Amino acid sequence: MPASSTAILLFSHRPAREWSNKQFVPGDYATSTQVAHTLHTHTVQTVQRSGYPVIEVDGGAQRGETFGARLANAFADAFDAGYDRVIAVGGDCPTLHEINWDAVHTRLGSGQPVLGPTPGGGTYLIGLHRSHFDAQALAHLPWQSPQLGAALQYHLRNTHGPVACLTPRRDVNTVRDLVALLRHTPPPARPLANRLRRVLGWGTPSLCTSLRWTHAPQSAAASVRGPPRPAQA
């Protein structure tokens, strides 16, 4: 049995794969990969400082034909490893370091599932006790759609009662999300934003042109899941 009853499940893609899903700087593979690497490193460092064991499941280790199946399998593997409480996060929430991990642990111990919602209808955190886990139901939720958050809450409330919802947080999935983070950085995220500015060469004419600051396309669903969309085979 593991020494801790709680583990953090980091379910994401490595930076090179993340670029294929999210072109942070259109037409610039190298810079987009560096942006993804910076976000991924920030997330890894954040969860490693949580005080809880971290299970990282990246694209190569994910099993299943659909996003929901892959996430359900990752939860199942963590529970099979002996953990009773699993907190899943993706790699693209810039304020993940503000989470009170002990409070999430306590909520799960009291029998409450925990969700961290995003403004676009998705989630940046899903905390489940093994008693909450239904692999088939989890796999068949409307992942990667704006309906995910509501559907996940509905499922958990109907089967397990009240759900603890954390402070809504934005994640970074699109050019527009990246620009918004750099233009309007909340104080706790400034160290990350400063690293991203250095990667991007913030303020240079070439950067402004490549990102098309004032015309960056609005995604149809800016944030609709925990971890990022896998690349199509």
PDB file of C-alpha atoms in Angstrom, residues 7-233:
ATOM      1  CA  ALA A   7      -2.321  10.885  -5.331  1.00  0.00           C
ATOM      2  CA  ILE A   8      -2.301  13.625  -7.937  1.00  0.00           C
ATOM      3  CA  LEU A   9      -2.873  12.355 -11.461  1.00  0.00           C
ATOM      4  CA  LEU A  10      -1.206  14.595 -14.047  1.00  0.00           C
ATOM      5  CA  PHE A  11      -2.959  13.639 -17.275  1.00  0.00           C
ATOM      6  CA  SER A  12      -1.451  15.509 -20.166  1.00  0.00           C
ATOM      7  CA  HIS A  13       0.829  15.406 -23.196  1.00  0.00           C
ATOM      8  CA  ARG A  14       4.511  16.104 -23.472  1.00  0.00           C
ATOM      9  CA  PRO A  15       5.287  19.566 -24.898  1.00  0.00           C
ATOM     10  CA  ALA A  16       6.158  18.354 -28.405  1.00  0.00           C
ATOM     11  CA  ARG A  17       2.818  16.549 -28.685  1.00  0.00           C
ATOM     12  CA  GLU A  18       0.975  19.462 -27.099  1.00  0.00           C
ATOM     13  CA  TRP A  19       2.131  21.707 -29.932  1.00  0.00           C
ATOM     14  CA  SER A  20       0.263  19.523 -32.425  1.00  0.00           C
ATOM     15  CA  ASN A  21      -2.948  20.179 -30.474  1.00  0.00           C
ATOM     16  CA  LYS A  22      -2.463  23.846 -29.639  1.00  0.00           C
ATOM     17  CA  GLN A  23      -0.617  26.137 -32.012  1.00  0.00           C
ATOM     18  CA  PHE A  24       0.211  28.877 -29.515  1.00  0.00           C
ATOM     19  CA  VAL A  25       2.237  30.778 -32.137  1.00  0.00           C
ATOM     20  CA  PRO A  26       0.769  30.006 -35.553  1.00  0.00           C
ATOM     21  CA  GLY A  27       3.396  28.777 -37.996  1.00  0.00           C
ATOM     22  CA  ASP A  28       6.197  28.715 -35.395  1.00  0.00           C
ATOM     23  CA  TYR A  29       6.751  25.138 -34.241  1.00  0.00           C
ATOM     24  CA  ALA A  30       9.836  25.863 -32.132  1.00  0.00           C
ATOM     25  CA  THR A  31       8.322  28.731 -30.140  1.00  0.00           C
ATOM     26  CA  SER A  32       4.996  26.962 -29.653  1.00  0.00           C
ATOM     27  CA  THR A  33       6.839  23.925 -28.301  1.00  0.00           C
ATOM     28  CA  GLN A  34       8.757  26.166 -25.892  1.00  0.00           C
ATOM     29  CA  VAL A  35       5.468  27.691 -24.692  1.00  0.00           C
ATOM     30  CA  ALA A  36       4.039  24.207 -24.128  1.00  0.00           C
ATOM     31  CA  HIS A  37       7.242  23.175 -22.333  1.00  0.00           C
ATOM     32  CA  THR A  38       7.038  26.230 -20.057  1.00  0.00           C
ATOM     33  CA  LEU A  39       3.418  25.486 -19.126  1.00  0.00           C
ATOM     34  CA  HIS A  40       4.169  21.782 -18.610  1.00  0.00           C
ATOM     35  CA  THR A  41       7.207  22.514 -16.411  1.00  0.00           C
ATOM     36  CA  HIS A  42       5.146  24.939 -14.319  1.00  0.00           C
ATOM     37  CA  THR A  43       2.494  22.260 -13.781  1.00  0.00           C
ATOM     38  CA  VAL A  44       4.999  19.521 -12.913  1.00  0.00           C
ATOM     39  CA  GLN A  45       6.746  21.768 -10.391  1.00  0.00           C
ATOM     40  CA  THR A  46       3.399  22.788  -8.912  1.00  0.00           C
ATOM     41  CA  VAL A  47       2.130  19.254  -8.304  1.00  0.00           C
ATOM     42  CA  GLN A  48       5.524  18.093  -7.030  1.00  0.00           C
ATOM     43  CA  ARG A  49       5.334  20.804  -4.356  1.00  0.00           C
ATOM     44  CA  SER A  50       1.872  19.616  -3.276  1.00  0.00           C
ATOM     45  CA  GLY A  51       3.230  17.092  -0.773  1.00  0.00           C
ATOM     46  CA  TYR A  52       1.311  14.246  -2.422  1.00  0.00           C
ATOM     47  CA  PRO A  53       2.573  11.501  -4.737  1.00  0.00           C
ATOM     48  CA  VAL A  54       2.313  12.398  -8.420  1.00  0.00           C
ATOM     49  CA  ILE A  55       1.368   9.971 -11.174  1.00  0.00           C
ATOM     50  CA  GLU A  56       2.111  11.443 -14.591  1.00  0.00           C
ATOM     51  CA  VAL A  57       0.277   9.795 -17.479  1.00  0.00           C
ATOM     52  CA  ASP A  58       1.281  11.351 -20.767  1.00  0.00           C
ATOM     53  CA  GLY A  59       0.156  10.488 -24.281  1.00  0.00           C
ATOM     54  CA  GLY A  60       2.421   7.466 -24.653  1.00  0.00           C
ATOM     55  CA  ALA A  61       1.088   5.862 -21.474  1.00  0.00           C
ATOM     56  CA  GLN A  62      -2.597   6.565 -22.078  1.00  0.00           C
ATOM     57  CA  ARG A  63      -4.819   3.611 -23.006  1.00  0.00           C
ATOM     58  CA  GLY A  64      -8.172   3.762 -24.782  1.00  0.00           C
ATOM     59  CA  GLU A  65      -9.846   4.718 -28.022  1.00  0.00           C
ATOM     60  CA  THR A  66     -11.496   7.903 -26.741  1.00  0.00           C
ATOM     61  CA  PHE A  67     -10.475  10.717 -24.443  1.00  0.00           C
ATOM     62  CA  GLY A  68     -12.975   9.566 -21.814  1.00  0.00           C
ATOM     63  CA  ALA A  69     -11.707   5.983 -21.942  1.00  0.00           C
ATOM     64  CA  ARG A  70      -8.100   7.125 -21.564  1.00  0.00           C
ATOM     65  CA  LEU A  71      -8.902   9.265 -18.533  1.00  0.00           C
ATOM     66  CA  ALA A  72     -11.055   6.523 -16.966  1.00  0.00           C
ATOM     67  CA  ASN A  73      -8.207   4.031 -17.419  1.00  0.00           C
ATOM     68  CA  ALA A  74      -5.751   6.432 -15.793  1.00  0.00           C
ATOM     69  CA  PHE A  75      -8.056   6.812 -12.775  1.00  0.00           C
ATOM     70  CA  ALA A  76      -8.514   3.019 -12.618  1.00  0.00           C
ATOM     71  CA  ASP A  77      -4.759   2.434 -12.653  1.00  0.00           C
ATOM     72  CA  ALA A  78      -4.265   4.914  -9.803  1.00  0.00           C
ATOM     73  CA  PHE A  79      -6.940   3.238  -7.695  1.00  0.00           C
ATOM     74  CA  ASP A  80      -5.476  -0.183  -8.530  1.00  0.00           C
ATOM     75  CA  ALA A  81      -2.125   1.092  -7.246  1.00  0.00           C
ATOM     76  CA  GLY A  82      -3.745   1.441  -3.821  1.00  0.00           C
ATOM     77  CA  TYR A  83      -4.730   5.100  -3.653  1.00  0.00           C
ATOM     78  CA  ASP A  84      -8.189   5.878  -2.260  1.00  0.00           C
ATOM     79  CA  ARG A  85      -8.348   9.496  -3.444  1.00  0.00           C
ATOM     80  CA  VAL A  86      -7.161  10.676  -6.846  1.00  0.00           C
ATOM     81  CA  ILE A  87      -6.950  14.315  -7.946  1.00  0.00           C
ATOM     82  CA  ALA A  88      -6.645  14.648 -11.730  1.00  0.00           C
ATOM     83  CA  VAL A  89      -5.317  17.805 -13.360  1.00  0.00           C
ATOM     84  CA  GLY A  90      -4.176  18.781 -16.842  1.00  0.00           C
ATOM     85  CA  GLY A  91      -1.060  20.673 -17.813  1.00  0.00           C
ATOM     86  CA  ASP A  92      -2.474  23.996 -18.956  1.00  0.00           C
ATOM     87  CA  CYS A  93      -3.907  25.860 -15.950  1.00  0.00           C
ATOM     88  CA  PRO A  94      -1.509  28.732 -15.124  1.00  0.00           C
ATOM     89  CA  THR A  95      -2.849  29.250 -11.577  1.00  0.00           C
ATOM     90  CA  LEU A  96      -2.793  25.627 -10.469  1.00  0.00           C
ATOM     91  CA  HIS A  97      -0.271  26.582  -7.792  1.00  0.00           C
ATOM     92  CA  GLU A  98      -3.033  28.439  -5.895  1.00  0.00           C
ATOM     93  CA  ILE A  99      -4.931  25.233  -5.124  1.00  0.00           C
ATOM     94  CA  ASN A 100      -5.117  24.111  -1.493  1.00  0.00           C
ATOM     95  CA  TRP A 101      -4.340  20.429  -2.047  1.00  0.00           C
ATOM     96  CA  ASP A 102      -4.914  19.550   1.610  1.00  0.00           C
ATOM     97  CA  ALA A 103      -8.437  20.976   1.410  1.00  0.00           C
ATOM     98  CA  VAL A 104      -9.177  18.851  -1.663  1.00  0.00           C
ATOM     99  CA  HIS A 105      -7.799  15.800   0.156  1.00  0.00           C
ATOM    100  CA  THR A 106     -10.056  16.536   3.142  1.00  0.00           C
ATOM    101  CA  ARG A 107     -13.153  17.026   0.976  1.00  0.00           C
ATOM    102  CA  LEU A 108     -12.584  13.694  -0.715  1.00  0.00           C
ATOM    103  CA  GLY A 109     -12.137  12.042   2.682  1.00  0.00           C
ATOM    104  CA  SER A 110     -15.495  13.435   3.778  1.00  0.00           C
ATOM    105  CA  GLY A 111     -17.197  11.753   0.813  1.00  0.00           C
ATOM    106  CA  GLN A 112     -17.488  14.734  -1.540  1.00  0.00           C
ATOM    107  CA  PRO A 113     -16.248  14.661  -5.125  1.00  0.00           C
ATOM    108  CA  VAL A 114     -14.297  17.817  -6.012  1.00  0.00           C
ATOM    109  CA  LEU A 115     -14.406  19.726  -9.308  1.00  0.00           C
ATOM    110  CA  GLY A 116     -12.464  22.751 -10.490  1.00  0.00           C
ATOM    111  CA  PRO A 117     -14.533  24.426 -13.247  1.00  0.00           C
ATOM    112  CA  THR A 118     -13.295  26.554 -16.131  1.00  0.00           C
ATOM    113  CA  PRO A 119     -15.303  29.435 -17.651  1.00  0.00           C
ATOM    114  CA  GLY A 120     -15.723  27.540 -20.929  1.00  0.00           C
ATOM    115  CA  GLY A 121     -17.675  24.687 -19.360  1.00  0.00           C
ATOM    116  CA  GLY A 122     -14.797  22.317 -18.690  1.00  0.00           C
ATOM    117  CA  THR A 123     -12.693  21.362 -15.699  1.00  0.00           C
ATOM    118  CA  TYR A 124      -9.116  21.970 -14.606  1.00  0.00           C
ATOM    119  CA  LEU A 125      -9.383  19.511 -11.678  1.00  0.00           C
ATOM    120  CA  ILE A 126     -11.390  16.355 -10.975  1.00  0.00           C
ATOM    121  CA  GLY A 127     -11.058  14.807  -7.521  1.00  0.00           C
ATOM    122  CA  LEU A 128     -12.605  11.384  -6.911  1.00  0.00           C
ATOM    123  CA  HIS A 129     -12.631   8.913  -4.038  1.00  0.00           C
ATOM    124  CA  ARG A 130     -12.579   5.290  -5.172  1.00  0.00           C
ATOM    125  CA  SER A 131     -16.213   5.032  -4.018  1.00  0.00           C
ATOM    126  CA  HIS A 132     -17.137   7.730  -6.585  1.00  0.00           C
ATOM    127  CA  PHE A 133     -15.442   5.998  -9.487  1.00  0.00           C
ATOM    128  CA  ASP A 134     -17.546   4.488 -12.258  1.00  0.00           C
ATOM    129  CA  ALA A 135     -15.260   3.852 -15.218  1.00  0.00           C
ATOM    130  CA  GLN A 136     -18.023   3.356 -17.758  1.00  0.00           C
ATOM    131  CA  ALA A 137     -19.959   6.462 -16.720  1.00  0.00           C
ATOM    132  CA  LEU A 138     -16.806   8.578 -16.674  1.00  0.00           C
ATOM    133  CA  ALA A 139     -15.713   7.354 -20.108  1.00  0.00           C
ATOM    134  CA  HIS A 140     -19.047   8.243 -21.713  1.00  0.00           C
ATOM    135  CA  LEU A 141     -19.375  11.831 -20.492  1.00  0.00           C
ATOM    136  CA  PRO A 142     -19.295  14.549 -23.199  1.00  0.00           C
ATOM    137  CA  TRP A 143     -15.565  15.199 -23.000  1.00  0.00           C
ATOM    138  CA  GLN A 144     -14.112  17.997 -25.088  1.00  0.00           C
ATOM    139  CA  SER A 145     -17.429  19.799 -25.275  1.00  0.00           C
ATOM    140  CA  PRO A 146     -18.849  22.836 -23.418  1.00  0.00           C
ATOM    141  CA  GLN A 147     -21.362  20.491 -21.771  1.00  0.00           C
ATOM    142  CA  LEU A 148     -18.721  18.532 -19.854  1.00  0.00           C
ATOM    143  CA  GLY A 149     -18.746  20.470 -16.592  1.00  0.00           C
ATOM    144  CA  ALA A 150     -22.516  20.392 -16.190  1.00  0.00           C
ATOM    145  CA  ALA A 151     -22.742  16.724 -17.194  1.00  0.00           C
ATOM    146  CA  LEU A 152     -19.980  15.715 -14.773  1.00  0.00           C
ATOM    147  CA  GLN A 153     -21.582  17.608 -11.906  1.00  0.00           C
ATOM    148  CA  TYR A 154     -24.986  16.101 -12.729  1.00  0.00           C
ATOM    149  CA  HIS A 155     -23.567  12.577 -12.755  1.00  0.00           C
ATOM    150  CA  LEU A 156     -21.701  12.978  -9.464  1.00  0.00           C
ATOM    151  CA  ARG A 157     -24.566  14.718  -7.655  1.00  0.00           C
ATOM    152  CA  ASN A 158     -27.073  12.090  -8.752  1.00  0.00           C
ATOM    153  CA  THR A 159     -24.888   9.237  -7.608  1.00  0.00           C
ATOM    154  CA  HIS A 160     -22.958  10.664  -4.647  1.00  0.00           C
ATOM    155  CA  GLY A 161     -24.704  13.816  -3.412  1.00  0.00           C
ATOM    156  CA  PRO A 162     -23.174  17.304  -3.085  1.00  0.00           C
ATOM    157  CA  VAL A 163     -20.105  18.167  -5.145  1.00  0.00           C
ATOM    158  CA  ALA A 164     -17.440  20.551  -3.840  1.00  0.00           C
ATOM    159  CA  CYS A 165     -16.659  23.139  -6.529  1.00  0.00           C
ATOM    160  CA  LEU A 166     -13.402  25.076  -6.365  1.00  0.00           C
ATOM    161  CA  THR A 167     -12.774  28.608  -7.621  1.00  0.00           C
ATOM    162  CA  PRO A 168     -13.193  28.770 -11.416  1.00  0.00           C
ATOM    163  CA  ARG A 169      -9.872  29.115 -13.221  1.00  0.00           C
ATOM    164  CA  ARG A 170      -8.892  29.724 -16.817  1.00  0.00           C
ATOM    165  CA  ASP A 171      -6.604  27.443 -18.742  1.00  0.00           C
ATOM    166  CA  VAL A 172      -4.517  28.090 -21.839  1.00  0.00           C
ATOM    167  CA  ASN A 173      -5.747  26.302 -24.951  1.00  0.00           C
ATOM    168  CA  THR A 174      -5.608  28.929 -27.703  1.00  0.00           C
ATOM    169  CA  VAL A 175      -3.680  31.932 -28.946  1.00  0.00           C
ATOM    170  CA  ARG A 176      -6.346  34.149 -27.412  1.00  0.00           C
ATOM    171  CA  ASP A 177      -5.948  32.435 -24.009  1.00  0.00           C
ATOM    172  CA  LEU A 178      -2.184  32.952 -24.132  1.00  0.00           C
ATOM    173  CA  VAL A 179      -2.502  36.624 -25.040  1.00  0.00           C
ATOM    174  CA  ALA A 180      -5.078  37.163 -22.278  1.00  0.00           C
ATOM    175  CA  LEU A 181      -2.714  35.623 -19.704  1.00  0.00           C
ATOM    176  CA  LEU A 182       0.175  37.851 -20.777  1.00  0.00           C
ATOM    177  CA  ARG A 183      -1.887  41.035 -21.006  1.00  0.00           C
ATOM    178  CA  HIS A 184      -3.885  40.595 -17.782  1.00  0.00           C
ATOM    179  CA  THR A 185      -1.738  38.491 -15.491  1.00  0.00           C
ATOM    180  CA  PRO A 186      -3.070  37.835 -11.966  1.00  0.00           C
ATOM    181  CA  PRO A 187      -0.297  38.488  -9.404  1.00  0.00           C
ATOM    182  CA  PRO A 188       0.262  34.813  -8.429  1.00  0.00           C
ATOM    183  CA  ALA A 189       0.856  33.870 -12.093  1.00  0.00           C
ATOM    184  CA  ARG A 190       3.371  36.642 -12.835  1.00  0.00           C
ATOM    185  CA  PRO A 191       6.513  34.450 -12.550  1.00  0.00           C
ATOM    186  CA  LEU A 192       5.053  32.049 -15.127  1.00  0.00           C
ATOM    187  CA  ALA A 193       3.907  34.913 -17.351  1.00  0.00           C
ATOM    188  CA  ASN A 194       7.385  36.471 -17.209  1.00  0.00           C
ATOM    189  CA  ARG A 195       8.946  33.168 -18.317  1.00  0.00           C
ATOM    190  CA  LEU A 196       6.470  32.981 -21.197  1.00  0.00           C
ATOM    191  CA  ARG A 197       7.276  36.571 -22.215  1.00  0.00           C
ATOM    192  CA  ARG A 198      10.962  35.667 -22.402  1.00  0.00           C
ATOM    193  CA  VAL A 199      10.183  32.618 -24.522  1.00  0.00           C
ATOM    194  CA  LEU A 200       8.020  34.662 -26.858  1.00  0.00           C
ATOM    195  CA  GLY A 201      10.153  37.791 -27.038  1.00  0.00           C
ATOM    196  CA  TRP A 202       7.143  39.746 -25.846  1.00  0.00           C
ATOM    197  CA  GLY A 203       6.672  43.100 -27.545  1.00  0.00           C
ATOM    198  CA  THR A 204       8.769  42.430 -30.630  1.00  0.00           C
ATOM    199  CA  PRO A 205       7.181  43.332 -33.998  1.00  0.00           C
ATOM    200  CA  SER A 206       7.569  39.774 -35.302  1.00  0.00           C
ATOM    201  CA  LEU A 207       5.702  38.419 -32.310  1.00  0.00           C
ATOM    202  CA  CYS A 208       2.853  40.869 -32.683  1.00  0.00           C
ATOM    203  CA  THR A 209       2.540  39.937 -36.343  1.00  0.00           C
ATOM    204  CA  SER A 210       2.659  36.168 -35.821  1.00  0.00           C
ATOM    205  CA  LEU A 211       0.120  36.135 -33.006  1.00  0.00           C
ATOM    206  CA  ARG A 212      -2.161  38.718 -34.639  1.00  0.00           C
ATOM    207  CA  TRP A 213      -2.981  40.189 -31.230  1.00  0.00           C
ATOM    208  CA  THR A 214      -6.194  41.935 -32.119  1.00  0.00           C
ATOM    209  CA  HIS A 215      -7.498  39.274 -34.484  1.00  0.00           C
ATOM    210  CA  ALA A 216      -6.684  36.010 -32.727  1.00  0.00           C
ATOM    211  CA  PRO A 217      -9.573  33.615 -33.494  1.00  0.00           C
ATOM    212  CA  GLN A 218     -12.008  32.815 -30.715  1.00  0.00           C
ATOM    213  CA  SER A 219     -12.215  29.072 -30.229  1.00  0.00           C
ATOM    214  CA  ALA A 220     -15.676  27.520 -30.207  1.00  0.00           C
ATOM    215  CA  ALA A 221     -14.908  25.833 -26.916  1.00  0.00           C
ATOM    216  CA  ALA A 222     -12.004  27.518 -25.202  1.00  0.00           C
ATOM    217  CA  SER A 223     -11.845  25.126 -22.256  1.00  0.00           C
ATOM    218  CA  VAL A 224     -13.825  21.956 -22.322  1.00  0.00           C
ATOM    219  CA  ARG A 225     -11.950  19.270 -20.474  1.00  0.00           C
ATOM    220  CA  GLY A 226      -9.361  18.464 -17.820  1.00  0.00           C
ATOM    221  CA  PRO A 227      -6.337  17.571 -19.951  1.00  0.00           C
ATOM    222  CA  PRO A 228      -5.659  18.661 -23.541  1.00  0.00           C
ATOM    223  CA  ARG A 229      -7.097  17.174 -26.728  1.00  0.00           C
ATOM    224  CA  PRO A 230      -4.956  14.362 -28.139  1.00  0.00           C
ATOM    225  CA  ALA A 231      -3.706  14.716 -31.703  1.00  0.00           C
ATOM    226  CA  GLN A 232      -5.648  12.794 -34.324  1.00  0.00           C
ATOM    227  CA  ALA A 233      -3.930   9.702 -35.633  1.00  0.00           C
TER     228      ALA A 233
END
